[in-house]
Amino acid sequence: AQSVTQLGSHVSVSEGALVLLRCNYSSSVPPYLFWYVQYPNQGLQLLLKYTTGATLVKGINGFEAEFKKSETSFHLTKPSAHMSDAAEYFCVRLDSNYQLIWGAGTKLIIKP
Amino acid sequence: KAGVTQTPRYLIKTRGQQVTLSCSPISGHRSVSWYQQTPGQGLQFLFEYFSETQRNKGNFPGRFSGRQFSNSRSEMNVSTLELGDSALYLCASSTGTTRDEQFFGPGTRLTVL
Protein backbone atom coordinates (compact mmCIF):
# COMPACT_ATOMS: atom_id res chain seq x y z
CA ALA A 1 0.00 0.00 0.00
CA GLN A 2 1.15 3.50 -0.71
CA SER A 3 2.15 5.27 2.48
CA VAL A 4 4.09 8.12 3.99
CA THR A 5 6.13 7.66 7.16
CA GLN A 6 7.33 10.53 9.29
CA LEU A 7 9.97 9.61 11.82
CA GLY A 8 9.31 11.16 15.19
CA SER A 9 6.00 12.53 16.34
CA HIS A 10 7.86 15.31 18.15
CA VAL A 11 11.17 16.96 17.32
CA SER A 12 12.76 19.49 19.64
CA VAL A 13 15.56 21.84 18.58
CA SER A 14 17.12 24.94 20.04
CA GLU A 15 16.54 28.30 18.44
CA GLY A 16 19.22 28.83 15.79
CA ALA A 17 19.90 25.11 15.37
CA LEU A 18 19.37 22.98 12.29
CA VAL A 19 15.88 21.63 11.73
CA LEU A 20 15.59 18.16 10.18
CA LEU A 21 12.22 16.47 9.82
CA ARG A 22 12.31 13.04 8.25
CA CYS A 23 9.90 11.61 5.73
CA ASN A 24 9.95 8.36 3.78
CA TYR A 25 7.42 7.26 1.24
CA SER A 26 6.50 4.06 -0.47
CA SER A 27 5.60 4.23 -4.11
CA SER A 28 6.06 2.18 -7.22
CA VAL A 29 6.05 5.27 -9.40
CA PRO A 30 7.72 8.66 -8.99
CA PRO A 31 5.61 10.50 -6.45
CA TYR A 32 4.39 14.03 -6.18
CA LEU A 33 5.46 15.09 -2.68
CA PHE A 34 4.53 17.99 -0.45
CA TRP A 35 5.28 19.39 2.94
CA TYR A 36 2.45 21.20 4.69
CA VAL A 37 2.66 23.17 7.93
CA GLN A 38 -0.08 23.77 10.45
CA TYR A 39 0.39 26.53 12.99
CA PRO A 40 -1.58 26.29 16.23
CA ASN A 41 -5.31 26.75 15.69
CA GLN A 42 -4.87 27.41 12.00
CA GLY A 43 -5.43 25.58 8.73
CA LEU A 44 -2.77 23.92 6.62
CA GLN A 45 -0.33 25.84 4.48
CA LEU A 46 1.90 24.49 1.73
CA LEU A 47 5.60 24.81 2.51
CA LEU A 48 6.99 23.28 -0.66
CA LYS A 49 6.39 20.64 -3.27
CA TYR A 50 8.27 18.26 -5.51
CA THR A 51 6.79 17.23 -8.82
CA THR A 52 9.54 16.70 -11.36
CA GLY A 53 12.91 18.24 -12.15
CA ALA A 54 15.31 19.56 -9.57
CA THR A 55 15.47 17.30 -6.55
CA LEU A 56 16.29 20.08 -4.10
CA VAL A 57 13.16 22.10 -3.55
CA LYS A 58 13.07 25.44 -1.81
CA GLY A 59 9.98 26.56 0.01
CA ILE A 60 8.71 29.39 2.11
CA ASN A 61 10.19 30.60 5.40
CA GLY A 62 13.66 29.25 4.59
CA PHE A 63 12.67 25.60 4.41
CA GLU A 64 13.88 23.19 1.76
CA ALA A 65 13.58 19.49 1.05
CA GLU A 66 15.52 17.05 -1.05
CA PHE A 67 13.92 14.24 -3.01
CA LYS A 68 16.12 11.14 -2.90
CA LYS A 69 14.72 8.39 -5.01
CA SER A 70 17.31 5.81 -3.95
CA GLU A 71 16.38 6.35 -0.32
CA THR A 72 12.65 7.00 -0.96
CA SER A 73 13.01 10.04 1.26
CA PHE A 74 11.89 13.65 1.23
CA HIS A 75 13.37 15.16 4.38
CA LEU A 76 12.61 18.75 5.33
CA THR A 77 15.39 21.02 6.57
CA LYS A 78 16.02 24.56 7.69
CA PRO A 79 19.49 25.81 8.61
CA SER A 80 18.46 27.92 11.59
CA ALA A 81 15.29 27.47 13.61
CA HIS A 82 13.16 30.40 14.73
CA MET A 83 10.61 30.43 17.50
CA SER A 84 7.96 31.12 14.86
CA ASP A 85 8.69 27.74 13.24
CA ALA A 86 6.96 25.94 16.08
CA ALA A 87 4.14 24.06 14.37
CA GLU A 88 3.11 20.66 13.12
CA TYR A 89 4.57 19.54 9.81
CA PHE A 90 3.03 16.99 7.48
CA CYS A 91 4.71 15.09 4.68
CA VAL A 92 2.20 14.25 1.97
CA ARG A 93 2.15 12.48 -1.35
CA LEU A 94 -0.38 12.65 -4.15
CA ASP A 95 -1.57 9.36 -5.54
CA SER A 96 -2.80 8.56 -9.02
CA ASN A 97 -6.40 9.34 -7.99
CA TYR A 98 -5.43 12.90 -7.01
CA GLN A 99 -5.86 11.87 -3.39
CA LEU A 100 -3.44 13.07 -0.74
CA ILE A 101 -1.74 10.42 1.37
CA TRP A 102 -0.76 12.00 4.68
CA GLY A 103 2.02 11.27 7.10
CA ALA A 104 1.11 11.28 10.79
CA GLY A 105 2.74 14.65 11.34
CA THR A 106 5.72 15.88 13.34
CA LYS A 107 5.37 18.57 15.96
CA LEU A 108 8.38 20.85 15.92
CA ILE A 109 9.26 22.35 19.29
CA ILE A 110 11.69 25.24 19.45
CA LYS A 111 13.61 25.74 22.68
CA PRO A 112 14.74 29.27 23.49
CA LYS B 1 -7.60 35.69 -5.48
CA ALA B 2 -9.67 34.84 -2.42
CA GLY B 3 -8.71 31.70 -0.52
CA VAL B 4 -10.80 28.77 0.60
CA THR B 5 -13.48 29.79 3.04
CA GLN B 6 -15.31 27.60 5.51
CA THR B 7 -18.38 28.39 7.53
CA PRO B 8 -19.04 28.33 10.34
CA ARG B 9 -15.66 28.43 12.05
CA TYR B 10 -16.98 26.98 15.29
CA LEU B 11 -19.95 24.79 16.11
CA ILE B 12 -21.26 23.22 19.29
CA LYS B 13 -23.84 20.46 18.96
CA THR B 14 -25.24 17.72 21.14
CA ARG B 15 -25.28 13.99 20.50
CA GLY B 16 -27.91 12.88 18.04
CA GLN B 17 -28.14 16.18 16.23
CA GLN B 18 -27.01 16.74 12.68
CA VAL B 19 -24.73 19.40 11.29
CA THR B 20 -23.92 20.91 7.90
CA LEU B 21 -20.59 22.52 7.12
CA SER B 22 -19.91 24.67 4.10
CA CYS B 23 -16.84 25.20 1.96
CA SER B 24 -16.27 27.71 -0.83
CA PRO B 25 -13.24 26.83 -2.96
CA ILE B 26 -10.87 29.12 -4.74
CA SER B 27 -12.40 30.55 -7.88
CA GLY B 28 -11.81 28.22 -10.81
CA HIS B 29 -11.15 25.16 -8.66
CA ARG B 30 -13.43 22.24 -9.37
CA SER B 31 -12.23 19.79 -6.75
CA VAL B 32 -13.14 19.99 -3.07
CA SER B 33 -11.86 17.52 -0.52
CA TRP B 34 -12.88 17.13 3.10
CA TYR B 35 -10.72 15.94 5.99
CA GLN B 36 -11.28 15.22 9.64
CA GLN B 37 -8.47 16.09 12.01
CA THR B 38 -8.35 14.80 15.58
CA PRO B 39 -5.46 14.58 18.05
CA GLY B 40 -5.68 10.81 18.15
CA GLN B 41 -6.23 9.94 14.50
CA GLY B 42 -4.49 12.81 12.75
CA LEU B 43 -5.75 13.84 9.33
CA GLN B 44 -8.23 11.48 7.77
CA PHE B 45 -9.68 11.82 4.31
CA LEU B 46 -13.46 11.92 4.14
CA PHE B 47 -14.30 12.41 0.47
CA GLU B 48 -13.57 14.43 -2.62
CA TYR B 49 -15.98 16.04 -5.03
CA PHE B 50 -15.13 17.02 -8.57
CA SER B 51 -17.61 18.67 -10.88
CA GLU B 52 -20.54 17.79 -8.58
CA THR B 53 -19.61 14.10 -8.42
CA GLN B 54 -18.00 12.23 -5.58
CA ARG B 55 -14.72 11.04 -7.01
CA ASN B 56 -13.01 9.56 -3.97
CA LYS B 57 -14.23 8.39 -0.62
CA GLY B 58 -12.48 7.59 2.63
CA ASN B 59 -13.40 5.04 5.23
CA PHE B 60 -16.12 6.82 7.17
CA PRO B 61 -19.64 5.63 8.02
CA GLY B 62 -22.65 6.67 6.00
CA ARG B 63 -23.52 9.32 8.60
CA PHE B 64 -20.94 11.44 6.83
CA SER B 65 -22.11 12.72 3.48
CA GLY B 66 -21.42 15.56 1.16
CA ARG B 67 -22.39 17.25 -2.03
CA GLN B 68 -21.07 19.81 -4.44
CA PHE B 69 -23.01 22.46 -6.27
CA SER B 70 -22.60 23.73 -9.79
CA ASN B 71 -20.53 26.68 -8.54
CA SER B 72 -18.14 24.18 -6.89
CA ARG B 73 -19.18 25.12 -3.37
CA SER B 74 -19.45 22.05 -1.21
CA GLU B 75 -21.31 21.03 1.89
CA MET B 76 -20.62 18.24 4.31
CA ASN B 77 -23.32 16.77 6.51
CA VAL B 78 -22.95 14.64 9.59
CA SER B 79 -26.10 13.05 10.95
CA THR B 80 -26.74 11.51 14.37
CA LEU B 81 -23.69 13.14 15.88
CA GLU B 82 -21.51 11.17 18.28
CA LEU B 83 -19.02 12.45 20.83
CA GLY B 84 -16.22 11.07 18.66
CA ASP B 85 -17.19 13.36 15.82
CA SER B 86 -15.68 16.28 17.69
CA ALA B 87 -12.86 17.40 15.43
CA LEU B 88 -11.49 20.04 13.14
CA TYR B 89 -13.01 19.59 9.69
CA LEU B 90 -10.84 20.88 6.91
CA CYS B 91 -11.80 21.59 3.35
CA ALA B 92 -9.29 21.81 0.53
CA SER B 93 -9.67 22.87 -3.06
CA SER B 94 -7.65 22.26 -6.19
CA THR B 95 -8.08 22.28 -9.93
CA GLY B 96 -8.48 18.51 -9.71
CA THR B 97 -7.18 17.98 -13.20
CA THR B 98 -3.46 18.32 -12.61
CA ARG B 99 -1.30 16.90 -9.90
CA ASP B 100 -1.01 20.17 -8.09
CA GLU B 101 -1.32 21.25 -4.52
CA GLN B 102 -4.46 21.51 -2.49
CA PHE B 103 -5.31 24.77 -0.79
CA PHE B 104 -6.84 24.48 2.64
CA GLY B 105 -9.42 26.52 4.44
CA PRO B 106 -9.11 27.46 8.12
CA GLY B 107 -11.39 24.63 9.17
CA THR B 108 -14.56 24.27 11.18
CA ARG B 109 -14.13 23.25 14.80
CA LEU B 110 -17.01 20.96 15.75
CA THR B 111 -17.61 20.12 19.38
CA VAL B 112 -20.20 17.48 20.23
CA LEU B 113 -21.46 17.48 23.81
XYZ file of N, CA and C in Angstrom:
675
model
N 0.839 -1.198 0.000
C 0.000 0.000 0.000
C 0.878 1.253 0.000
N 0.395 2.246 -0.679
C 1.151 3.496 -0.713
C 1.050 4.151 0.649
N 2.179 4.658 1.161
C 2.145 5.272 2.479
C 3.225 6.326 2.590
N 3.103 7.104 3.659
C 4.091 8.119 3.995
C 4.414 7.952 5.468
N 5.689 7.862 5.784
C 6.131 7.664 7.165
C 6.975 8.833 7.611
N 6.544 9.464 8.681
C 7.333 10.531 9.288
C 7.950 9.988 10.564
N 9.244 10.142 10.671
C 9.973 9.611 11.815
C 9.990 10.629 12.936
N 9.355 10.273 14.036
C 9.312 11.157 15.191
C 8.044 11.972 15.218
N 7.222 11.741 16.221
C 5.996 12.528 16.336
C 6.302 13.918 16.886
N 7.425 14.028 17.613
C 7.859 15.312 18.149
C 9.366 15.451 17.910
N 9.760 16.638 17.481
C 11.171 16.959 17.325
C 11.423 18.286 18.038
N 12.442 18.291 18.873
C 12.762 19.486 19.644
C 14.151 19.966 19.266
N 14.262 21.251 18.914
C 15.563 21.836 18.580
C 15.680 23.180 19.275
N 16.893 23.623 19.464
C 17.122 24.943 20.044
C 17.016 26.010 18.960
N 16.614 27.188 19.377
C 16.544 28.302 18.442
C 17.928 28.513 17.822
N 17.957 28.654 16.490
C 19.224 28.827 15.794
C 19.851 27.530 15.312
N 19.356 26.411 15.772
C 19.896 25.108 15.373
C 19.250 24.619 14.087
N 19.886 23.596 13.515
C 19.369 22.984 12.292
C 18.074 22.233 12.580
N 17.119 22.392 11.654
C 15.883 21.632 11.730
C 15.934 20.529 10.679
N 15.648 19.291 11.105
C 15.594 18.160 10.178
C 14.361 17.336 10.536
N 13.417 17.294 9.632
C 12.222 16.473 9.818
C 12.229 15.405 8.726
N 12.112 14.155 9.170
C 12.311 13.043 8.246
C 11.011 12.509 7.680
N 11.073 12.154 6.407
C 9.901 11.610 5.725
C 10.353 10.565 4.716
N 9.733 9.402 4.783
C 9.954 8.361 3.785
C 8.620 7.962 3.177
N 8.649 7.615 1.930
C 7.422 7.262 1.236
C 7.585 5.907 0.571
N 6.479 5.283 0.318
C 6.502 4.060 -0.468
C 5.687 4.308 -1.720
N 6.287 3.982 -2.842
C 5.598 4.225 -4.107
C 6.285 3.441 -5.203
N 5.503 2.930 -6.102
C 6.063 2.182 -7.217
C 6.317 3.086 -8.422
N 5.843 4.300 -8.327
C 6.047 5.271 -9.405
C 6.565 6.553 -8.790
N 7.237 7.401 -9.567
C 7.719 8.664 -8.993
C 6.565 9.442 -8.385
N 6.715 9.834 -7.146
C 5.607 10.499 -6.453
C 5.624 12.004 -6.628
N 4.478 12.592 -6.388
C 4.395 14.026 -6.177
C 4.364 14.205 -4.654
N 5.291 14.987 -4.130
C 5.459 15.093 -2.682
C 5.312 16.528 -2.208
N 4.771 16.672 -1.024
C 4.530 17.989 -0.446
C 4.909 17.974 1.028
N 5.235 19.149 1.520
C 5.283 19.391 2.945
C 4.288 20.506 3.242
N 3.400 20.210 4.209
C 2.449 21.203 4.686
C 2.781 21.531 6.138
N 2.449 22.747 6.544
C 2.657 23.167 7.930
C 1.324 23.638 8.503
N 1.124 23.324 9.758
C -0.077 23.771 10.455
C 0.339 24.466 11.738
N 0.119 25.778 11.775
C 0.389 26.529 12.985
C -0.769 26.336 13.959
N -0.536 26.526 15.235
C -1.579 26.288 16.233
C -2.883 26.995 15.898
N -3.951 26.229 15.922
C -5.308 26.746 15.692
C -5.486 27.384 14.323
N -4.722 26.898 13.353
C -4.867 27.407 11.998
C -5.009 26.255 11.016
N -5.342 26.597 9.781
C -5.431 25.580 8.733
C -4.044 25.180 8.249
N -4.019 24.436 7.171
C -2.768 23.919 6.619
C -2.253 24.812 5.502
N -0.953 24.980 5.472
C -0.327 25.839 4.480
C 0.776 25.053 3.779
N 0.856 25.181 2.467
C 1.895 24.486 1.726
C 3.244 25.138 1.968
N 4.230 24.327 2.346
C 5.603 24.808 2.514
C 6.373 24.697 1.205
N 6.289 23.516 0.596
C 6.994 23.278 -0.657
C 6.460 22.013 -1.295
N 6.845 21.829 -2.562
C 6.385 20.638 -3.266
C 7.432 20.174 -4.262
N 7.443 18.874 -4.488
C 8.274 18.264 -5.508
C 7.363 17.572 -6.513
N 7.551 17.916 -7.770
C 6.785 17.234 -8.818
C 7.772 16.530 -9.738
N 8.497 17.274 -10.527
C 9.545 16.700 -11.357
C 10.697 17.708 -11.403
N 11.811 17.302 -11.990
C 12.907 18.244 -12.149
C 13.868 18.238 -10.983
N 14.291 19.418 -10.600
C 15.308 19.559 -9.566
C 14.886 18.860 -8.285
N 15.809 18.096 -7.733
C 15.472 17.299 -6.547
C 15.562 18.096 -5.260
N 16.249 19.217 -5.284
C 16.294 20.084 -4.103
C 15.249 21.175 -4.303
N 14.300 21.189 -3.418
C 13.162 22.097 -3.553
C 13.210 23.129 -2.435
N 13.094 24.374 -2.819
C 13.066 25.436 -1.806
C 11.635 25.891 -1.581
N 11.328 26.146 -0.327
C 9.983 26.565 0.012
C 9.964 27.898 0.721
N 8.852 28.138 1.398
C 8.713 29.394 2.113
C 9.405 29.328 3.465
N 9.642 30.490 4.041
C 10.191 30.599 5.397
C 11.547 29.913 5.567
N 12.314 29.794 4.501
C 13.658 29.254 4.590
C 13.756 27.738 4.607
N 12.655 27.053 4.432
C 12.666 25.598 4.413
C 13.023 25.062 3.024
N 13.635 23.892 3.006
C 13.880 23.189 1.762
C 13.820 21.691 2.009
N 13.643 20.946 0.933
C 13.582 19.491 1.047
C 14.259 18.881 -0.171
N 14.838 17.718 0.037
C 15.524 17.048 -1.053
C 14.876 15.712 -1.333
N 14.491 15.503 -2.578
C 13.923 14.239 -3.013
C 15.065 13.282 -3.352
N 15.104 12.155 -2.638
C 16.123 11.144 -2.898
C 15.420 9.841 -3.259
N 15.431 9.566 -4.538
C 14.717 8.388 -5.015
C 15.317 7.103 -4.465
N 16.646 7.044 -4.404
C 17.310 5.813 -3.949
C 16.984 5.500 -2.489
N 16.703 6.536 -1.724
C 16.379 6.346 -0.317
C 14.871 6.463 -0.058
N 14.100 6.717 -1.077
C 12.655 7.000 -0.965
C 12.390 7.970 0.178
N 13.146 9.065 0.178
C 13.013 10.036 1.258
C 12.743 11.432 0.717
N 12.190 12.248 1.572
C 11.892 13.650 1.227
C 11.971 14.435 2.535
N 13.182 14.514 3.086
C 13.372 15.160 4.385
C 13.310 16.683 4.273
N 12.771 17.286 5.287
C 12.614 18.752 5.334
C 13.695 19.337 6.237
N 14.345 20.408 5.773
C 15.395 21.023 6.571
C 15.270 22.542 6.564
N 15.861 23.118 7.604
C 16.015 24.564 7.694
C 17.293 24.812 8.474
N 18.177 25.664 7.972
C 19.489 25.812 8.609
C 19.426 26.351 10.041
N 18.493 27.272 10.283
C 18.464 27.923 11.588
C 17.020 28.100 12.049
N 16.677 27.442 13.128
C 15.289 27.469 13.609
C 14.949 28.787 14.285
N 13.710 29.237 14.050
C 13.165 30.400 14.730
C 12.006 29.958 15.600
N 11.737 30.752 16.613
C 10.614 30.431 17.495
C 9.311 30.317 16.698
N 9.196 31.112 15.653
C 7.963 31.123 14.858
C 7.780 29.852 14.024
N 8.797 28.991 13.992
C 8.685 27.737 13.240
C 7.948 26.653 14.024
N 7.668 26.922 15.271
C 6.959 25.935 16.083
C 5.585 25.666 15.484
N 5.372 24.429 15.082
C 4.141 24.063 14.370
C 4.166 22.560 14.153
N 3.122 22.067 13.506
C 3.108 20.659 13.117
C 3.327 20.580 11.614
N 4.178 19.660 11.204
C 4.566 19.538 9.807
C 4.126 18.175 9.280
N 3.547 18.208 8.089
C 3.028 16.994 7.475
C 3.708 16.748 6.136
N 4.192 15.535 5.962
C 4.714 15.091 4.683
C 3.571 14.390 3.950
N 3.393 14.706 2.690
C 2.205 14.246 1.966
C 2.609 13.835 0.557
N 1.954 12.787 0.049
C 2.149 12.478 -1.346
C 0.806 12.401 -2.049
N 0.837 12.659 -3.340
C -0.376 12.652 -4.150
C -0.413 11.369 -4.952
N -1.512 10.624 -4.808
C -1.566 9.364 -5.539
C -2.211 9.562 -6.904
N -2.324 8.482 -7.635
C -2.795 8.564 -9.021
C -4.256 8.974 -9.121
N -4.995 8.905 -8.022
C -6.397 9.344 -7.995
C -6.529 10.770 -7.481
N -5.452 11.516 -7.491
C -5.432 12.900 -7.005
C -5.778 12.976 -5.523
N -5.576 11.886 -4.812
C -5.860 11.872 -3.385
C -4.565 12.035 -2.607
N -4.618 12.858 -1.560
C -3.436 13.071 -0.736
C -3.292 11.947 0.281
N -2.083 11.420 0.368
C -1.738 10.417 1.373
C -0.885 11.134 2.417
N -1.388 11.180 3.653
C -0.760 11.995 4.683
C 0.133 11.182 5.612
N 1.249 11.800 5.990
C 2.017 11.273 7.103
C 1.310 11.645 8.405
N 1.760 11.070 9.489
C 1.109 11.283 10.793
C 1.415 12.646 11.381
N 2.395 13.324 10.840
C 2.743 14.647 11.336
C 3.867 14.628 12.350
N 4.653 15.689 12.363
C 5.723 15.877 13.341
C 5.569 17.255 13.953
N 5.464 17.279 15.274
C 5.373 18.565 15.964
C 6.788 19.057 16.227
N 7.071 20.243 15.734
C 8.378 20.850 15.924
C 8.322 21.795 17.115
N 9.189 21.545 18.078
C 9.262 22.351 19.287
C 10.573 23.111 19.250
N 10.493 24.411 19.474
C 11.689 25.244 19.446
C 12.004 25.691 20.873
N 13.176 25.350 21.336
C 13.610 25.738 22.682
C 14.366 27.052 22.617
N 14.042 27.964 23.524
C 14.745 29.265 23.488
C 16.201 29.155 23.914
N -6.609 36.762 -5.393
C -7.597 35.687 -5.482
C -7.961 35.269 -4.062
N -9.239 35.206 -3.769
C -9.666 34.837 -2.424
C -9.328 33.375 -2.163
N -9.050 33.065 -0.881
C -8.707 31.703 -0.517
C -9.934 30.866 -0.274
N -9.712 29.681 0.267
C -10.796 28.769 0.601
C -11.467 29.263 1.884
N -12.758 29.349 1.850
C -13.483 29.794 3.044
C -14.378 28.674 3.551
N -14.472 28.605 4.871
C -15.309 27.600 5.509
C -16.205 28.276 6.535
N -17.441 27.872 6.539
C -18.375 28.389 7.530
C -19.200 27.262 8.108
N -19.559 27.349 9.389
C -19.037 28.327 10.336
C -17.634 27.951 10.793
N -16.986 28.760 11.534
C -15.664 28.426 12.049
C -15.764 27.560 13.296
N -16.797 27.755 14.065
C -16.976 26.980 15.294
C -18.431 26.551 15.422
N -18.614 25.348 15.932
C -19.948 24.790 16.114
C -19.970 23.959 17.387
N -21.040 24.088 18.136
C -21.262 23.216 19.285
C -22.611 22.546 19.100
N -22.609 21.242 19.131
C -23.837 20.464 18.959
C -23.913 19.416 20.063
N -25.074 18.802 20.181
C -25.238 17.717 21.141
C -25.405 16.404 20.387
N -25.169 15.326 21.099
C -25.279 13.993 20.500
C -26.653 13.791 19.871
N -26.664 13.168 18.721
C -27.912 12.878 18.041
C -28.336 13.937 17.041
N -27.789 15.127 17.183
C -28.138 16.177 16.228
C -27.397 15.953 14.911
N -27.736 16.773 13.937
C -27.015 16.735 12.679
C -26.406 18.113 12.425
N -25.419 18.145 11.540
C -24.727 19.398 11.285
C -24.352 19.470 9.805
N -24.353 20.678 9.282
C -23.925 20.915 7.903
C -22.821 21.956 7.892
N -21.730 21.616 7.257
C -20.592 22.517 7.123
C -20.470 22.930 5.664
N -19.987 24.142 5.458
C -19.909 24.671 4.104
C -18.479 25.050 3.737
N -18.173 24.890 2.464
C -16.838 25.205 1.956
C -16.964 25.878 0.598
N -16.330 27.028 0.465
C -16.271 27.710 -0.834
C -14.841 27.644 -1.342
N -14.612 26.991 -2.465
C -13.239 26.828 -2.960
C -12.728 28.087 -3.638
N -11.469 28.040 -3.971
C -10.866 29.124 -4.738
C -11.535 29.174 -6.117
N -11.741 30.376 -6.593
C -12.400 30.550 -7.885
C -11.657 29.780 -8.976
N -12.415 28.996 -9.735
C -11.810 28.219 -10.807
C -11.455 26.800 -10.402
N -11.426 26.520 -9.127
C -11.145 25.159 -8.661
C -12.409 24.322 -8.713
N -12.270 23.116 -9.228
C -13.431 22.242 -9.371
C -13.426 21.067 -8.391
N -12.323 20.904 -7.698
C -12.229 19.795 -6.751
C -12.265 20.313 -5.323
N -13.072 19.684 -4.497
C -13.136 19.995 -3.072
C -12.997 18.687 -2.298
N -12.061 18.683 -1.370
C -11.856 17.519 -0.516
C -12.125 17.889 0.931
N -12.584 16.922 1.686
C -12.884 17.125 3.099
C -12.028 16.180 3.946
N -11.543 16.706 5.062
C -10.716 15.938 5.985
C -11.215 16.154 7.405
N -11.028 15.120 8.207
C -11.284 15.220 9.638
C -9.940 15.161 10.355
N -9.726 16.093 11.256
C -8.471 16.090 12.010
C -8.766 16.004 13.497
N -8.224 14.980 14.133
C -8.349 14.804 15.579
C -6.980 14.527 16.159
N -6.770 14.826 17.436
C -5.457 14.585 18.047
C -5.053 13.112 17.985
N -6.019 12.228 18.103
C -5.681 10.808 18.155
C -5.479 10.167 16.796
N -6.242 10.566 15.826
C -6.228 9.935 14.501
C -5.497 10.752 13.438
N -5.155 11.982 13.751
C -4.495 12.806 12.754
C -5.469 13.234 11.663
N -4.938 13.408 10.465
C -5.747 13.839 9.328
C -6.296 12.628 8.606
N -7.601 12.587 8.474
C -8.227 11.476 7.767
C -9.104 12.014 6.649
N -8.949 11.407 5.496
C -9.680 11.815 4.307
C -11.117 11.336 4.374
N -12.040 12.258 4.137
C -13.463 11.918 4.136
C -13.945 11.612 2.727
N -13.895 12.600 1.873
C -14.305 12.412 0.473
C -13.858 13.603 -0.355
N -13.915 13.397 -1.673
C -13.568 14.431 -2.621
C -14.674 14.542 -3.661
N -15.009 15.770 -3.974
C -15.981 16.041 -5.026
C -15.302 16.786 -6.166
N -15.667 16.384 -7.359
C -15.134 17.016 -8.569
C -16.279 17.163 -9.546
N -16.521 18.387 -9.946
C -17.613 18.667 -10.884
C -18.921 17.997 -10.443
N -19.260 18.210 -9.184
C -20.541 17.788 -8.575
C -20.649 16.283 -8.363
N -19.574 15.552 -8.585
C -19.606 14.096 -8.416
C -18.580 13.677 -7.375
N -18.965 12.741 -6.536
C -18.002 12.228 -5.578
C -17.000 11.353 -6.313
N -15.744 11.744 -6.256
C -14.722 11.044 -7.014
C -13.930 10.059 -6.151
N -13.732 10.428 -4.896
C -13.011 9.559 -3.972
C -13.726 9.563 -2.627
N -13.569 8.486 -1.908
C -14.233 8.385 -0.617
C -13.308 7.687 0.359
N -13.258 8.224 1.575
C -12.478 7.589 2.629
C -13.295 6.556 3.362
N -12.775 6.123 4.490
C -13.398 5.039 5.231
C -14.199 5.565 6.411
N -15.250 6.273 6.133
C -16.119 6.822 7.167
C -17.520 6.248 7.002
N -18.273 6.188 8.115
C -19.636 5.635 8.019
C -20.554 6.527 7.199
N -21.700 5.962 6.847
C -22.650 6.670 6.002
C -23.250 7.918 6.633
N -23.027 8.089 7.946
C -23.519 9.317 8.597
C -22.831 10.565 8.033
N -21.696 10.343 7.435
C -20.943 11.443 6.826
C -21.273 11.476 5.331
N -21.770 12.596 4.894
C -22.114 12.723 3.481
C -21.757 14.116 2.992
N -21.748 14.257 1.709
C -21.419 15.560 1.155
C -22.090 15.771 -0.179
N -21.914 16.955 -0.675
C -22.387 17.251 -2.029
C -21.649 18.473 -2.534
N -21.700 18.648 -3.827
C -21.073 19.809 -4.439
C -22.060 20.434 -5.410
N -22.073 21.722 -5.428
C -23.007 22.462 -6.274
C -22.333 22.864 -7.576
N -23.117 23.393 -8.478
C -22.596 23.729 -9.794
C -21.547 24.838 -9.737
N -21.550 25.625 -8.670
C -20.535 26.685 -8.541
C -19.308 26.188 -7.766
N -19.236 24.875 -7.574
C -18.138 24.178 -6.888
C -18.169 24.287 -5.372
N -19.035 25.091 -4.830
C -19.178 25.118 -3.373
C -19.614 23.732 -2.896
N -19.147 23.386 -1.709
C -19.449 22.046 -1.211
C -19.992 22.123 0.205
N -20.812 21.179 0.528
C -21.306 21.030 1.894
C -21.024 19.623 2.380
N -20.790 19.529 3.674
C -20.616 18.240 4.312
C -21.649 18.133 5.419
N -22.281 16.994 5.509
C -23.316 16.773 6.512
C -22.942 15.580 7.381
N -23.132 15.770 8.671
C -22.951 14.642 9.590
C -24.264 14.468 10.349
N -24.842 13.294 10.254
C -26.104 13.050 10.946
C -25.844 12.238 12.219
N -26.801 12.270 13.115
C -26.740 11.510 14.366
C -25.361 11.641 15.007
N -25.026 12.838 15.366
C -23.694 13.136 15.881
C -23.338 12.292 17.095
N -22.069 11.901 17.144
C -21.510 11.167 18.281
C -20.392 12.001 18.888
N -20.078 11.696 20.147
C -19.018 12.451 20.825
C -17.715 12.396 20.026
N -17.453 11.259 19.413
C -16.219 11.070 18.660
C -16.135 11.871 17.378
N -17.228 12.527 17.024
C -17.194 13.359 15.820
C -16.593 14.730 16.100
N -16.324 15.014 17.357
C -15.675 16.277 17.694
C -14.310 16.326 17.026
N -14.086 17.342 16.231
C -12.863 17.401 15.433
C -12.786 18.737 14.720
N -11.650 18.940 14.078
C -11.494 20.045 13.142
C -11.749 19.479 11.748
N -12.692 20.047 11.043
C -13.014 19.590 9.693
C -12.428 20.582 8.688
N -11.558 20.056 7.867
C -10.838 20.877 6.906
C -11.327 20.607 5.498
N -11.414 21.664 4.758
C -11.796 21.591 3.353
C -10.597 22.060 2.534
N -10.385 21.422 1.407
C -9.288 21.811 0.526
C -9.779 21.856 -0.905
N -9.266 22.805 -1.652
C -9.669 22.873 -3.059
C -8.450 22.800 -3.967
N -8.691 22.312 -5.174
C -7.651 22.264 -6.190
C -8.322 22.255 -7.553
N -7.493 22.340 -8.591
C -8.078 22.277 -9.932
C -8.657 20.891 -10.173
N -7.988 19.886 -9.591
C -8.477 18.512 -9.708
C -8.115 17.837 -11.005
N -7.517 18.581 -11.903
C -7.182 17.981 -13.199
C -5.683 17.877 -13.409
N -4.918 18.461 -12.554
C -3.462 18.320 -12.611
C -2.979 17.914 -11.229
N -1.804 17.404 -11.186
C -1.302 16.903 -9.902
C -0.663 18.059 -9.139
N -1.505 18.985 -8.767
C -1.014 20.174 -8.088
C -1.435 20.153 -6.624
N -1.069 21.199 -5.950
C -1.317 21.246 -4.519
C -2.780 21.496 -4.223
N -3.149 21.175 -3.006
C -4.458 21.508 -2.494
C -4.327 22.708 -1.564
N -5.299 23.580 -1.630
C -5.313 24.766 -0.794
C -6.370 24.569 0.289
N -5.962 24.788 1.518
C -6.837 24.483 2.640
C -7.517 25.719 3.209
N -8.719 25.503 3.669
C -9.417 26.520 4.436
C -8.995 26.474 5.888
N -9.500 27.389 6.710
C -9.105 27.458 8.116
C -9.734 26.371 8.974
N -10.752 25.714 8.431
C -11.387 24.633 9.172
C -12.603 25.074 9.963
N -13.418 24.093 10.276
C -14.560 24.275 11.179
C -14.327 23.393 12.391
N -14.308 24.008 13.554
C -14.126 23.252 14.797
C -15.484 22.825 15.308
N -15.737 21.516 15.281
C -17.010 20.965 15.748
C -16.811 20.322 17.111
N -17.614 20.734 18.049
C -17.612 20.123 19.376
C -18.967 19.483 19.610
N -18.966 18.207 19.947
C -20.204 17.478 20.229
C -20.262 17.187 21.725
N -21.313 17.668 22.357
C -21.456 17.485 23.808
C -22.443 16.375 24.139
